[in-house]
Amino acid sequence: MSLMRILLFILLTFGLITACSESEKPAQQEMTMEQEVNSLVEEAKFDEAMAILDGKPRSPEVVALEENVHLQHGIYLIYNSDPSQMRENANKALREFIAVLEINPENEKATAETEQILMIYRSFPDRSPEPEVVEKLEELGFNI
């Protein structure tokens, strides 16, 4: 009889453990929109992160996430680019920083990164960002 009790106890314990672990899985897999976007940004999947935000109501949370995605994308383009693609990536990064500053004109990091890129451009004769980038930067108050 004690063997049957032990077997029953083991089966019940196993069933309980299985049931508990199953109920935790959905909670672990569900991520908030912010967590999902931040995870994609960490993986340098900026287009996928923006795709999540596209079409969402323009809540303060969505706007803040968009600002961060653009900022992190611009930083990524500058600091992780192939030197042979630097001019192209600098223009892309400036576009990302412009997007940040259109969302939040007070973003100090975007302003500082933009100024740093413009300083580099100024050090090369006959070099400047693409004309549409220059136009947007001037609208934002930057001296080119």
JSON list of C-alpha atoms in Angstrom, two decimals:
[
{"chain": "A", "resi": 1, "resn": "MET", "atom": "CA", "xyz": [0.00, 0.00, 0.00]},
{"chain": "A", "resi": 2, "resn": "SER", "atom": "CA", "xyz": [2.80, 2.44, 0.78]},
{"chain": "A", "resi": 3, "resn": "LEU", "atom": "CA", "xyz": [4.23, 1.89, -2.72]},
{"chain": "A", "resi": 4, "resn": "MET", "atom": "CA", "xyz": [0.91, 3.00, -4.21]},
{"chain": "A", "resi": 5, "resn": "ARG", "atom": "CA", "xyz": [0.91, 6.09, -2.02]},
{"chain": "A", "resi": 6, "resn": "ILE", "atom": "CA", "xyz": [4.43, 6.96, -3.10]},
{"chain": "A", "resi": 7, "resn": "LEU", "atom": "CA", "xyz": [3.51, 6.50, -6.77]},
{"chain": "A", "resi": 8, "resn": "LEU", "atom": "CA", "xyz": [0.37, 8.58, -6.34]},
{"chain": "A", "resi": 9, "resn": "PHE", "atom": "CA", "xyz": [2.36, 11.28, -4.55]},
{"chain": "A", "resi": 10, "resn": "ILE", "atom": "CA", "xyz": [4.97, 11.34, -7.34]},
{"chain": "A", "resi": 11, "resn": "LEU", "atom": "CA", "xyz": [2.29, 11.54, -10.03]},
{"chain": "A", "resi": 12, "resn": "LEU", "atom": "CA", "xyz": [0.45, 14.33, -8.25]},
{"chain": "A", "resi": 13, "resn": "THR", "atom": "CA", "xyz": [3.68, 16.23, -7.65]},
{"chain": "A", "resi": 14, "resn": "PHE", "atom": "CA", "xyz": [4.72, 15.84, -11.29]},
{"chain": "A", "resi": 15, "resn": "GLY", "atom": "CA", "xyz": [1.28, 16.97, -12.46]},
{"chain": "A", "resi": 16, "resn": "LEU", "atom": "CA", "xyz": [1.36, 20.00, -10.19]},
{"chain": "A", "resi": 17, "resn": "ILE", "atom": "CA", "xyz": [4.85, 21.01, -11.33]},
{"chain": "A", "resi": 18, "resn": "THR", "atom": "CA", "xyz": [3.85, 20.59, -14.98]},
{"chain": "A", "resi": 19, "resn": "ALA", "atom": "CA", "xyz": [0.68, 22.64, -14.52]},
{"chain": "A", "resi": 20, "resn": "CYS", "atom": "CA", "xyz": [2.53, 25.44, -12.73]},
{"chain": "A", "resi": 21, "resn": "SER", "atom": "CA", "xyz": [5.28, 25.65, -15.32]},
{"chain": "A", "resi": 22, "resn": "GLU", "atom": "CA", "xyz": [2.71, 25.75, -18.14]},
{"chain": "A", "resi": 23, "resn": "SER", "atom": "CA", "xyz": [0.83, 28.63, -16.52]},
{"chain": "A", "resi": 24, "resn": "GLU", "atom": "CA", "xyz": [4.05, 30.68, -16.25]},
{"chain": "A", "resi": 25, "resn": "LYS", "atom": "CA", "xyz": [5.05, 30.36, -19.90]},
{"chain": "A", "resi": 26, "resn": "PRO", "atom": "CA", "xyz": [2.51, 32.80, -21.38]},
{"chain": "A", "resi": 27, "resn": "ALA", "atom": "CA", "xyz": [3.41, 35.42, -18.79]},
{"chain": "A", "resi": 28, "resn": "GLN", "atom": "CA", "xyz": [7.09, 35.05, -19.64]},
{"chain": "A", "resi": 29, "resn": "GLN", "atom": "CA", "xyz": [6.42, 35.26, -23.39]},
{"chain": "A", "resi": 30, "resn": "GLU", "atom": "CA", "xyz": [4.15, 38.30, -23.24]},
{"chain": "A", "resi": 31, "resn": "MET", "atom": "CA", "xyz": [6.15, 41.47, -23.51]},
{"chain": "A", "resi": 32, "resn": "THR", "atom": "CA", "xyz": [4.93, 45.02, -23.28]},
{"chain": "A", "resi": 33, "resn": "MET", "atom": "CA", "xyz": [5.22, 47.16, -26.38]},
{"chain": "A", "resi": 34, "resn": "GLU", "atom": "CA", "xyz": [8.06, 49.05, -24.70]},
{"chain": "A", "resi": 35, "resn": "GLN", "atom": "CA", "xyz": [9.95, 45.84, -23.89]},
{"chain": "A", "resi": 36, "resn": "GLU", "atom": "CA", "xyz": [9.46, 44.54, -27.42]},
{"chain": "A", "resi": 37, "resn": "VAL", "atom": "CA", "xyz": [10.65, 47.79, -29.02]},
{"chain": "A", "resi": 38, "resn": "ASN", "atom": "CA", "xyz": [13.64, 48.07, -26.68]},
{"chain": "A", "resi": 39, "resn": "SER", "atom": "CA", "xyz": [14.58, 44.46, -27.35]},
{"chain": "A", "resi": 40, "resn": "LEU", "atom": "CA", "xyz": [14.57, 45.10, -31.11]},
{"chain": "A", "resi": 41, "resn": "VAL", "atom": "CA", "xyz": [16.65, 48.26, -30.64]},
{"chain": "A", "resi": 42, "resn": "GLU", "atom": "CA", "xyz": [19.21, 46.27, -28.65]},
{"chain": "A", "resi": 43, "resn": "GLU", "atom": "CA", "xyz": [19.41, 43.85, -31.58]},
{"chain": "A", "resi": 44, "resn": "ALA", "atom": "CA", "xyz": [19.84, 46.81, -34.03]},
{"chain": "A", "resi": 45, "resn": "LYS", "atom": "CA", "xyz": [16.50, 45.97, -35.68]},
{"chain": "A", "resi": 46, "resn": "PHE", "atom": "CA", "xyz": [15.38, 49.58, -35.94]},
{"chain": "A", "resi": 47, "resn": "ASP", "atom": "CA", "xyz": [12.97, 49.16, -38.85]},
{"chain": "A", "resi": 48, "resn": "GLU", "atom": "CA", "xyz": [11.19, 46.34, -37.02]},
{"chain": "A", "resi": 49, "resn": "ALA", "atom": "CA", "xyz": [10.99, 48.47, -33.88]},
{"chain": "A", "resi": 50, "resn": "MET", "atom": "CA", "xyz": [9.45, 51.36, -35.84]},
{"chain": "A", "resi": 51, "resn": "ALA", "atom": "CA", "xyz": [7.01, 48.96, -37.55]},
{"chain": "A", "resi": 52, "resn": "ILE", "atom": "CA", "xyz": [5.59, 48.10, -34.13]},
{"chain": "A", "resi": 53, "resn": "LEU", "atom": "CA", "xyz": [5.01, 51.79, -33.43]},
{"chain": "A", "resi": 54, "resn": "ASP", "atom": "CA", "xyz": [3.58, 52.67, -36.84]},
{"chain": "A", "resi": 55, "resn": "GLY", "atom": "CA", "xyz": [-0.16, 52.99, -36.77]},
{"chain": "A", "resi": 56, "resn": "LYS", "atom": "CA", "xyz": [-0.34, 53.12, -32.98]},
{"chain": "A", "resi": 57, "resn": "PRO", "atom": "CA", "xyz": [-2.18, 56.04, -31.41]},
{"chain": "A", "resi": 58, "resn": "ARG", "atom": "CA", "xyz": [0.26, 58.87, -30.72]},
{"chain": "A", "resi": 59, "resn": "SER", "atom": "CA", "xyz": [0.33, 58.44, -26.95]},
{"chain": "A", "resi": 60, "resn": "PRO", "atom": "CA", "xyz": [3.19, 59.92, -24.93]},
{"chain": "A", "resi": 61, "resn": "GLU", "atom": "CA", "xyz": [4.60, 56.38, -24.58]},
{"chain": "A", "resi": 62, "resn": "VAL", "atom": "CA", "xyz": [4.63, 55.80, -28.36]},
{"chain": "A", "resi": 63, "resn": "VAL", "atom": "CA", "xyz": [6.18, 59.21, -29.03]},
{"chain": "A", "resi": 64, "resn": "ALA", "atom": "CA", "xyz": [8.91, 58.60, -26.43]},
{"chain": "A", "resi": 65, "resn": "LEU", "atom": "CA", "xyz": [9.64, 55.18, -27.95]},
{"chain": "A", "resi": 66, "resn": "GLU", "atom": "CA", "xyz": [9.85, 56.67, -31.45]},
{"chain": "A", "resi": 67, "resn": "GLU", "atom": "CA", "xyz": [12.25, 59.32, -30.18]},
{"chain": "A", "resi": 68, "resn": "ASN", "atom": "CA", "xyz": [14.45, 56.65, -28.62]},
{"chain": "A", "resi": 69, "resn": "VAL", "atom": "CA", "xyz": [14.40, 54.38, -31.69]},
{"chain": "A", "resi": 70, "resn": "HIS", "atom": "CA", "xyz": [15.48, 57.26, -33.94]},
{"chain": "A", "resi": 71, "resn": "LEU", "atom": "CA", "xyz": [18.17, 58.34, -31.48]},
{"chain": "A", "resi": 72, "resn": "GLN", "atom": "CA", "xyz": [19.61, 54.86, -31.05]},
{"chain": "A", "resi": 73, "resn": "HIS", "atom": "CA", "xyz": [19.51, 54.25, -34.81]},
{"chain": "A", "resi": 74, "resn": "GLY", "atom": "CA", "xyz": [21.44, 57.45, -35.47]},
{"chain": "A", "resi": 75, "resn": "ILE", "atom": "CA", "xyz": [24.03, 56.57, -32.84]},
{"chain": "A", "resi": 76, "resn": "TYR", "atom": "CA", "xyz": [24.33, 53.07, -34.27]},
{"chain": "A", "resi": 77, "resn": "LEU", "atom": "CA", "xyz": [24.88, 54.42, -37.79]},
{"chain": "A", "resi": 78, "resn": "ILE", "atom": "CA", "xyz": [27.71, 56.67, -36.66]},
{"chain": "A", "resi": 79, "resn": "TYR", "atom": "CA", "xyz": [29.54, 54.40, -34.26]},
{"chain": "A", "resi": 80, "resn": "ASN", "atom": "CA", "xyz": [29.09, 51.05, -36.00]},
{"chain": "A", "resi": 81, "resn": "SER", "atom": "CA", "xyz": [29.47, 51.97, -39.62]},
{"chain": "A", "resi": 82, "resn": "ASP", "atom": "CA", "xyz": [31.93, 50.70, -42.14]},
{"chain": "A", "resi": 83, "resn": "PRO", "atom": "CA", "xyz": [34.44, 53.54, -42.77]},
{"chain": "A", "resi": 84, "resn": "SER", "atom": "CA", "xyz": [33.90, 53.19, -46.51]},
{"chain": "A", "resi": 85, "resn": "GLN", "atom": "CA", "xyz": [30.20, 53.95, -45.94]},
{"chain": "A", "resi": 86, "resn": "MET", "atom": "CA", "xyz": [30.78, 56.82, -43.53]},
{"chain": "A", "resi": 87, "resn": "ARG", "atom": "CA", "xyz": [29.41, 59.65, -45.70]},
{"chain": "A", "resi": 88, "resn": "GLU", "atom": "CA", "xyz": [26.22, 57.73, -46.51]},
{"chain": "A", "resi": 89, "resn": "ASN", "atom": "CA", "xyz": [25.79, 56.68, -42.88]},
{"chain": "A", "resi": 90, "resn": "ALA", "atom": "CA", "xyz": [26.46, 60.22, -41.65]},
{"chain": "A", "resi": 91, "resn": "ASN", "atom": "CA", "xyz": [23.58, 61.48, -43.79]},
{"chain": "A", "resi": 92, "resn": "LYS", "atom": "CA", "xyz": [21.34, 58.66, -42.57]},
{"chain": "A", "resi": 93, "resn": "ALA", "atom": "CA", "xyz": [22.33, 59.39, -38.98]},
{"chain": "A", "resi": 94, "resn": "LEU", "atom": "CA", "xyz": [21.58, 63.09, -39.46]},
{"chain": "A", "resi": 95, "resn": "ARG", "atom": "CA", "xyz": [18.12, 62.14, -40.76]},
{"chain": "A", "resi": 96, "resn": "GLU", "atom": "CA", "xyz": [17.56, 60.07, -37.62]},
{"chain": "A", "resi": 97, "resn": "PHE", "atom": "CA", "xyz": [18.71, 62.93, -35.37]},
{"chain": "A", "resi": 98, "resn": "ILE", "atom": "CA", "xyz": [16.45, 65.33, -37.29]},
{"chain": "A", "resi": 99, "resn": "ALA", "atom": "CA", "xyz": [13.54, 62.95, -36.60]},
{"chain": "A", "resi": 100, "resn": "VAL", "atom": "CA", "xyz": [14.45, 62.99, -32.89]},
{"chain": "A", "resi": 101, "resn": "LEU", "atom": "CA", "xyz": [14.62, 66.79, -32.81]},
{"chain": "A", "resi": 102, "resn": "GLU", "atom": "CA", "xyz": [11.30, 67.10, -34.63]},
{"chain": "A", "resi": 103, "resn": "ILE", "atom": "CA", "xyz": [9.78, 64.98, -31.85]},
{"chain": "A", "resi": 104, "resn": "ASN", "atom": "CA", "xyz": [11.71, 66.66, -29.03]},
{"chain": "A", "resi": 105, "resn": "PRO", "atom": "CA", "xyz": [13.67, 69.83, -29.85]},
{"chain": "A", "resi": 106, "resn": "GLU", "atom": "CA", "xyz": [15.20, 69.66, -26.36]},
{"chain": "A", "resi": 107, "resn": "ASN", "atom": "CA", "xyz": [16.95, 66.30, -26.89]},
{"chain": "A", "resi": 108, "resn": "GLU", "atom": "CA", "xyz": [20.52, 67.14, -25.91]},
{"chain": "A", "resi": 109, "resn": "LYS", "atom": "CA", "xyz": [22.05, 63.88, -27.15]},
{"chain": "A", "resi": 110, "resn": "ALA", "atom": "CA", "xyz": [20.61, 64.32, -30.67]},
{"chain": "A", "resi": 111, "resn": "THR", "atom": "CA", "xyz": [21.78, 67.93, -30.73]},
{"chain": "A", "resi": 112, "resn": "ALA", "atom": "CA", "xyz": [25.29, 66.99, -29.57]},
{"chain": "A", "resi": 113, "resn": "GLU", "atom": "CA", "xyz": [25.60, 64.13, -32.07]},
{"chain": "A", "resi": 114, "resn": "THR", "atom": "CA", "xyz": [24.37, 66.40, -34.90]},
{"chain": "A", "resi": 115, "resn": "GLU", "atom": "CA", "xyz": [26.89, 69.09, -33.94]},
{"chain": "A", "resi": 116, "resn": "GLN", "atom": "CA", "xyz": [29.67, 66.50, -33.85]},
{"chain": "A", "resi": 117, "resn": "ILE", "atom": "CA", "xyz": [28.83, 65.26, -37.36]},
{"chain": "A", "resi": 118, "resn": "LEU", "atom": "CA", "xyz": [28.62, 68.83, -38.67]},
{"chain": "A", "resi": 119, "resn": "MET", "atom": "CA", "xyz": [32.01, 69.59, -37.09]},
{"chain": "A", "resi": 120, "resn": "ILE", "atom": "CA", "xyz": [33.49, 66.65, -38.99]},
{"chain": "A", "resi": 121, "resn": "TYR", "atom": "CA", "xyz": [31.92, 67.88, -42.23]},
{"chain": "A", "resi": 122, "resn": "ARG", "atom": "CA", "xyz": [33.38, 71.37, -41.60]},
{"chain": "A", "resi": 123, "resn": "SER", "atom": "CA", "xyz": [36.87, 69.88, -41.34]},
{"chain": "A", "resi": 124, "resn": "PHE", "atom": "CA", "xyz": [36.71, 68.65, -44.94]},
{"chain": "A", "resi": 125, "resn": "PRO", "atom": "CA", "xyz": [36.73, 71.21, -47.74]},
{"chain": "A", "resi": 126, "resn": "ASP", "atom": "CA", "xyz": [33.89, 70.92, -50.24]},
{"chain": "A", "resi": 127, "resn": "ARG", "atom": "CA", "xyz": [31.99, 68.41, -48.07]},
{"chain": "A", "resi": 128, "resn": "SER", "atom": "CA", "xyz": [28.56, 68.86, -46.60]},
{"chain": "A", "resi": 129, "resn": "PRO", "atom": "CA", "xyz": [25.50, 66.78, -45.87]},
{"chain": "A", "resi": 130, "resn": "GLU", "atom": "CA", "xyz": [23.00, 66.14, -48.64]},
{"chain": "A", "resi": 131, "resn": "PRO", "atom": "CA", "xyz": [20.98, 69.25, -49.62]},
{"chain": "A", "resi": 132, "resn": "GLU", "atom": "CA", "xyz": [17.66, 68.06, -48.13]},
{"chain": "A", "resi": 133, "resn": "VAL", "atom": "CA", "xyz": [19.47, 67.23, -44.87]},
{"chain": "A", "resi": 134, "resn": "VAL", "atom": "CA", "xyz": [21.10, 70.68, -44.85]},
{"chain": "A", "resi": 135, "resn": "GLU", "atom": "CA", "xyz": [17.69, 72.30, -45.40]},
{"chain": "A", "resi": 136, "resn": "LYS", "atom": "CA", "xyz": [16.12, 70.42, -42.48]},
{"chain": "A", "resi": 137, "resn": "LEU", "atom": "CA", "xyz": [19.08, 71.16, -40.20]},
{"chain": "A", "resi": 138, "resn": "GLU", "atom": "CA", "xyz": [18.87, 74.87, -41.02]},
{"chain": "A", "resi": 139, "resn": "GLU", "atom": "CA", "xyz": [15.14, 74.80, -40.24]},
{"chain": "A", "resi": 140, "resn": "LEU", "atom": "CA", "xyz": [16.09, 73.36, -36.85]},
{"chain": "A", "resi": 141, "resn": "GLY", "atom": "CA", "xyz": [18.57, 76.20, -36.27]},
{"chain": "A", "resi": 142, "resn": "PHE", "atom": "CA", "xyz": [21.89, 74.51, -37.03]},
{"chain": "A", "resi": 143, "resn": "ASN", "atom": "CA", "xyz": [24.70, 76.41, -38.75]},
{"chain": "A", "resi": 144, "resn": "ILE", "atom": "CA", "xyz": [26.04, 74.40, -41.64]}
]
